[in-house]
Short mmCIF file of C-alpha atoms in Angstrom, two decimals:
data_model
loop_
_atom_site.label_atom_id
_atom_site.label_comp_id
_atom_site.label_asym_id
_atom_site.label_seq_id
_atom_site.Cartn_x
_atom_site.Cartn_y
_atom_site.Cartn_z
CA THR A 19 88.99 64.75 130.05
CA ASP A 20 88.33 68.01 128.32
CA GLY A 21 90.64 68.51 125.34
CA ARG A 22 91.22 72.25 125.67
CA VAL A 23 94.86 73.27 125.70
CA LEU A 24 96.95 76.39 126.15
CA LEU A 25 99.75 76.57 123.61
CA ARG A 26 102.87 78.74 123.41
CA ILE A 27 103.99 79.75 119.92
CA THR A 28 107.44 81.33 119.72
CA PRO A 29 108.48 83.84 117.02
CA ASP A 30 110.29 81.06 115.13
CA GLY A 31 107.05 79.03 114.95
CA THR A 32 107.85 76.47 117.65
CA ILE A 33 104.66 75.23 119.34
CA SER A 34 104.65 73.81 122.86
CA THR A 35 101.89 72.92 125.30
CA ILE A 36 101.71 74.90 128.53
CA ALA A 37 98.61 73.14 129.91
CA SER A 38 96.15 70.55 128.62
CA GLY A 39 92.91 68.99 129.81
CA ILE A 40 91.61 72.41 130.82
CA SER A 41 88.01 71.92 131.94
CA THR A 42 85.77 74.82 130.96
CA GLY A 43 82.04 75.22 130.60
CA GLY A 44 82.20 76.66 127.12
CA GLY A 45 85.78 77.30 126.22
CA MET A 46 88.30 79.97 127.00
CA THR A 47 87.26 83.26 125.42
CA ASP A 48 90.30 85.41 126.24
CA ILE A 49 93.68 85.21 127.91
CA ALA A 50 96.09 87.69 129.48
CA VAL A 51 99.56 87.51 131.01
CA MET A 52 99.83 88.55 134.66
CA GLY A 53 103.40 88.37 135.89
CA SER A 54 104.62 84.89 134.95
CA ASP A 55 101.08 83.40 134.98
CA TYR A 56 98.35 83.22 132.36
CA ILE A 57 94.82 84.25 133.27
CA ALA A 58 92.09 82.72 131.08
CA VAL A 59 88.40 83.65 130.84
CA ASP A 60 86.22 80.55 131.33
CA ALA A 61 82.97 82.11 130.12
CA GLY A 62 80.85 78.97 130.52
CA ASN A 63 81.62 78.73 134.23
CA ASN A 64 81.67 82.50 134.94
CA ARG A 65 85.21 82.45 136.28
CA LEU A 66 88.87 83.14 135.57
CA LEU A 67 91.53 80.45 135.63
CA ARG A 68 95.18 80.93 136.62
CA ILE A 69 97.54 78.78 134.58
CA LYS A 70 101.10 78.67 135.85
CA GLN A 71 104.17 78.09 133.66
CA ASP A 72 104.38 74.48 134.92
CA GLY A 73 100.80 73.81 133.73
CA THR A 74 99.14 73.97 137.14
CA ILE A 75 95.55 75.24 136.81
CA SER A 76 93.51 76.86 139.57
CA VAL A 77 90.49 79.14 139.88
CA PHE A 78 91.71 82.75 140.08
CA ALA A 79 88.32 84.48 140.47
CA SER A 80 84.74 83.24 140.34
CA SER A 81 81.19 84.61 140.24
CA ILE A 82 81.93 86.86 137.27
CA THR A 83 78.71 87.02 135.26
CA ARG A 84 79.13 86.52 131.50
CA PRO A 85 82.82 87.44 131.29
CA ARG A 86 84.05 88.34 127.83
CA GLY A 87 87.21 90.30 127.08
CA MET A 88 90.07 90.86 129.48
CA LYS A 89 93.14 93.04 129.68
CA ALA A 90 96.09 92.85 132.06
CA THR A 91 96.86 95.92 134.14
CA GLY A 92 99.91 96.63 136.25
CA SER A 93 98.17 95.23 139.32
CA GLY A 94 95.91 92.46 138.00
CA VAL A 95 93.33 92.12 135.22
CA VAL A 96 90.14 93.88 134.13
CA VAL A 97 87.27 91.80 132.68
CA ASP A 98 84.16 93.11 130.96
CA GLY A 99 80.95 91.41 131.97
CA VAL A 100 77.41 91.84 133.22
CA GLY A 101 76.00 92.36 136.69
CA CYS A 102 79.14 93.74 138.30
CA SER A 103 76.99 95.55 140.84
CA GLY A 104 73.97 93.26 140.49
CA GLY A 105 71.23 93.22 137.87
CA SER A 106 72.06 93.40 134.17
CA SER A 107 74.23 96.52 134.16
CA GLY A 108 77.49 96.51 132.27
CA GLY A 109 80.64 96.93 134.29
CA LEU A 110 84.30 96.12 134.54
CA TYR A 111 85.42 93.58 137.08
CA ASN A 112 88.76 94.75 138.46
CA ILE A 113 90.60 91.69 139.79
CA ALA A 114 93.76 92.32 141.80
CA SER A 115 96.71 89.92 141.63
CA ASP A 116 95.51 88.31 144.89
CA GLY A 117 92.08 87.55 143.34
CA ALA A 118 90.15 90.32 145.15
CA VAL A 119 87.27 91.51 142.93
CA SER A 120 85.85 95.03 142.74
CA CYS A 121 83.70 96.86 140.17
CA ILE A 122 84.40 100.03 138.20
CA GLY A 123 82.50 101.77 135.44
CA VAL A 124 79.04 100.35 136.12
CA ASP A 125 76.76 101.43 133.27
CA THR A 126 73.00 100.96 133.72
CA SER A 127 72.31 102.00 130.10
CA THR A 128 73.75 98.78 128.65
CA GLY A 129 73.40 95.04 129.17
CA GLY A 130 77.14 94.57 129.35
CA TYR A 131 80.32 95.57 127.63
CA GLN A 132 81.43 93.63 124.55
CA SER A 133 85.16 94.44 124.47
CA VAL A 134 87.69 96.30 126.59
CA ALA A 135 91.02 97.98 125.79
CA LEU A 136 93.57 99.96 127.78
CA ASP A 137 94.15 103.62 126.98
CA GLY A 138 96.91 104.72 129.32
CA SER A 139 95.36 104.45 132.78
CA ASN A 140 91.82 104.55 131.31
CA PHE A 141 89.72 101.84 129.70
CA VAL A 142 87.83 101.97 126.41
CA VAL A 143 84.79 99.70 126.07
CA TYR A 144 82.45 98.80 123.23
CA THR A 145 78.74 98.44 124.00
CA TYR A 146 75.60 98.35 121.93
CA ASN A 147 75.28 101.97 123.11
CA GLY A 148 78.58 103.12 121.61
CA TYR A 149 82.23 103.39 122.52
CA LYS A 150 82.91 104.70 126.01
CA ARG A 151 85.93 105.70 128.09
CA ILE A 152 86.08 104.70 131.76
CA THR A 153 88.53 106.30 134.17
CA PRO A 154 90.07 104.31 137.06
CA ASN A 155 87.59 105.96 139.46
CA GLY A 156 84.64 104.77 137.32
CA THR A 157 83.67 107.94 135.45
CA ILE A 158 82.10 107.02 132.10
CA SER A 159 82.10 109.27 129.03
CA LEU A 160 80.79 108.60 125.52
CA ILE A 161 83.45 108.62 122.78
CA ILE A 162 81.21 108.03 119.77
CA ASN A 163 77.52 107.23 119.35
CA PRO A 164 76.15 103.88 118.17
CA SER A 165 74.98 105.09 114.77
CA LEU A 166 78.61 105.61 113.80
CA SER A 167 79.92 102.40 115.38
CA GLY A 168 77.59 99.98 113.60
CA ASP A 169 75.42 97.22 114.89
CA GLY A 170 77.85 94.30 115.10
CA GLN A 171 79.04 92.55 118.20
CA GLY A 172 82.45 93.83 119.29
CA VAL A 173 84.94 90.99 119.32
CA GLY A 174 88.18 92.92 119.63
CA LEU A 175 89.27 96.38 120.65
CA LEU A 176 92.60 98.15 120.95
CA VAL A 177 93.94 101.66 121.28
CA ALA A 178 96.78 102.58 118.89
CA GLY A 179 98.10 106.05 119.62
CA THR A 180 95.04 108.29 119.48
CA ASP A 181 93.00 105.85 117.35
CA ILE A 182 90.62 103.15 118.51
CA ILE A 183 90.57 100.01 116.35
CA SER A 184 87.50 97.80 116.70
CA ALA A 185 86.69 94.39 115.21
CA LEU A 186 82.98 93.79 114.71
CA SER A 187 81.51 90.38 113.98
CA TYR A 188 78.39 91.36 112.03
CA PRO A 189 78.89 92.41 109.42
CA PRO A 190 82.57 91.37 109.75
CA ARG A 191 84.78 94.44 109.58
CA LEU A 192 87.45 96.52 111.26
CA ILE A 193 86.75 100.16 111.97
CA ARG A 194 89.08 102.93 113.07
CA ILE A 195 87.87 105.79 115.23
CA SER A 196 90.09 108.87 115.17
CA PRO A 197 89.75 111.90 117.43
#
């Protein structure tokens, strides 16, 4: 069996196994909490897995091309990937709690988003073409241009107040973008 596990670490340092033997095509690349379940990105198999508290594992959503980062919303999860509307366009897969998949924020100027963060009801994404804001109806606006954001791959992104904090892998660094 595959040795991948999902662990719970409590504030006092106690470690327990939620699920083990998770079969993925390349490892889990991100995880989010949706209600009482965990949703994991299985990037190698282009799908999301639902892992229940009792360790039961099932496919939550499939046919998600090159999924990367994921964030939980009030009604499901949003995953950044490629080909949301076909081709190699970047886009956010919006997956409702029942597994229904739709696309928002399709961007034909990029080969996919690298990271996604929530900013109120909007999303902030990192691409090789800069940092962009996407509204729930799919309107895309540029926040900052690529020459200021660097050339590294975005591996983490969060919004803290009015600042955007981004982790880049090459060269390794954290950057803060303020309004």
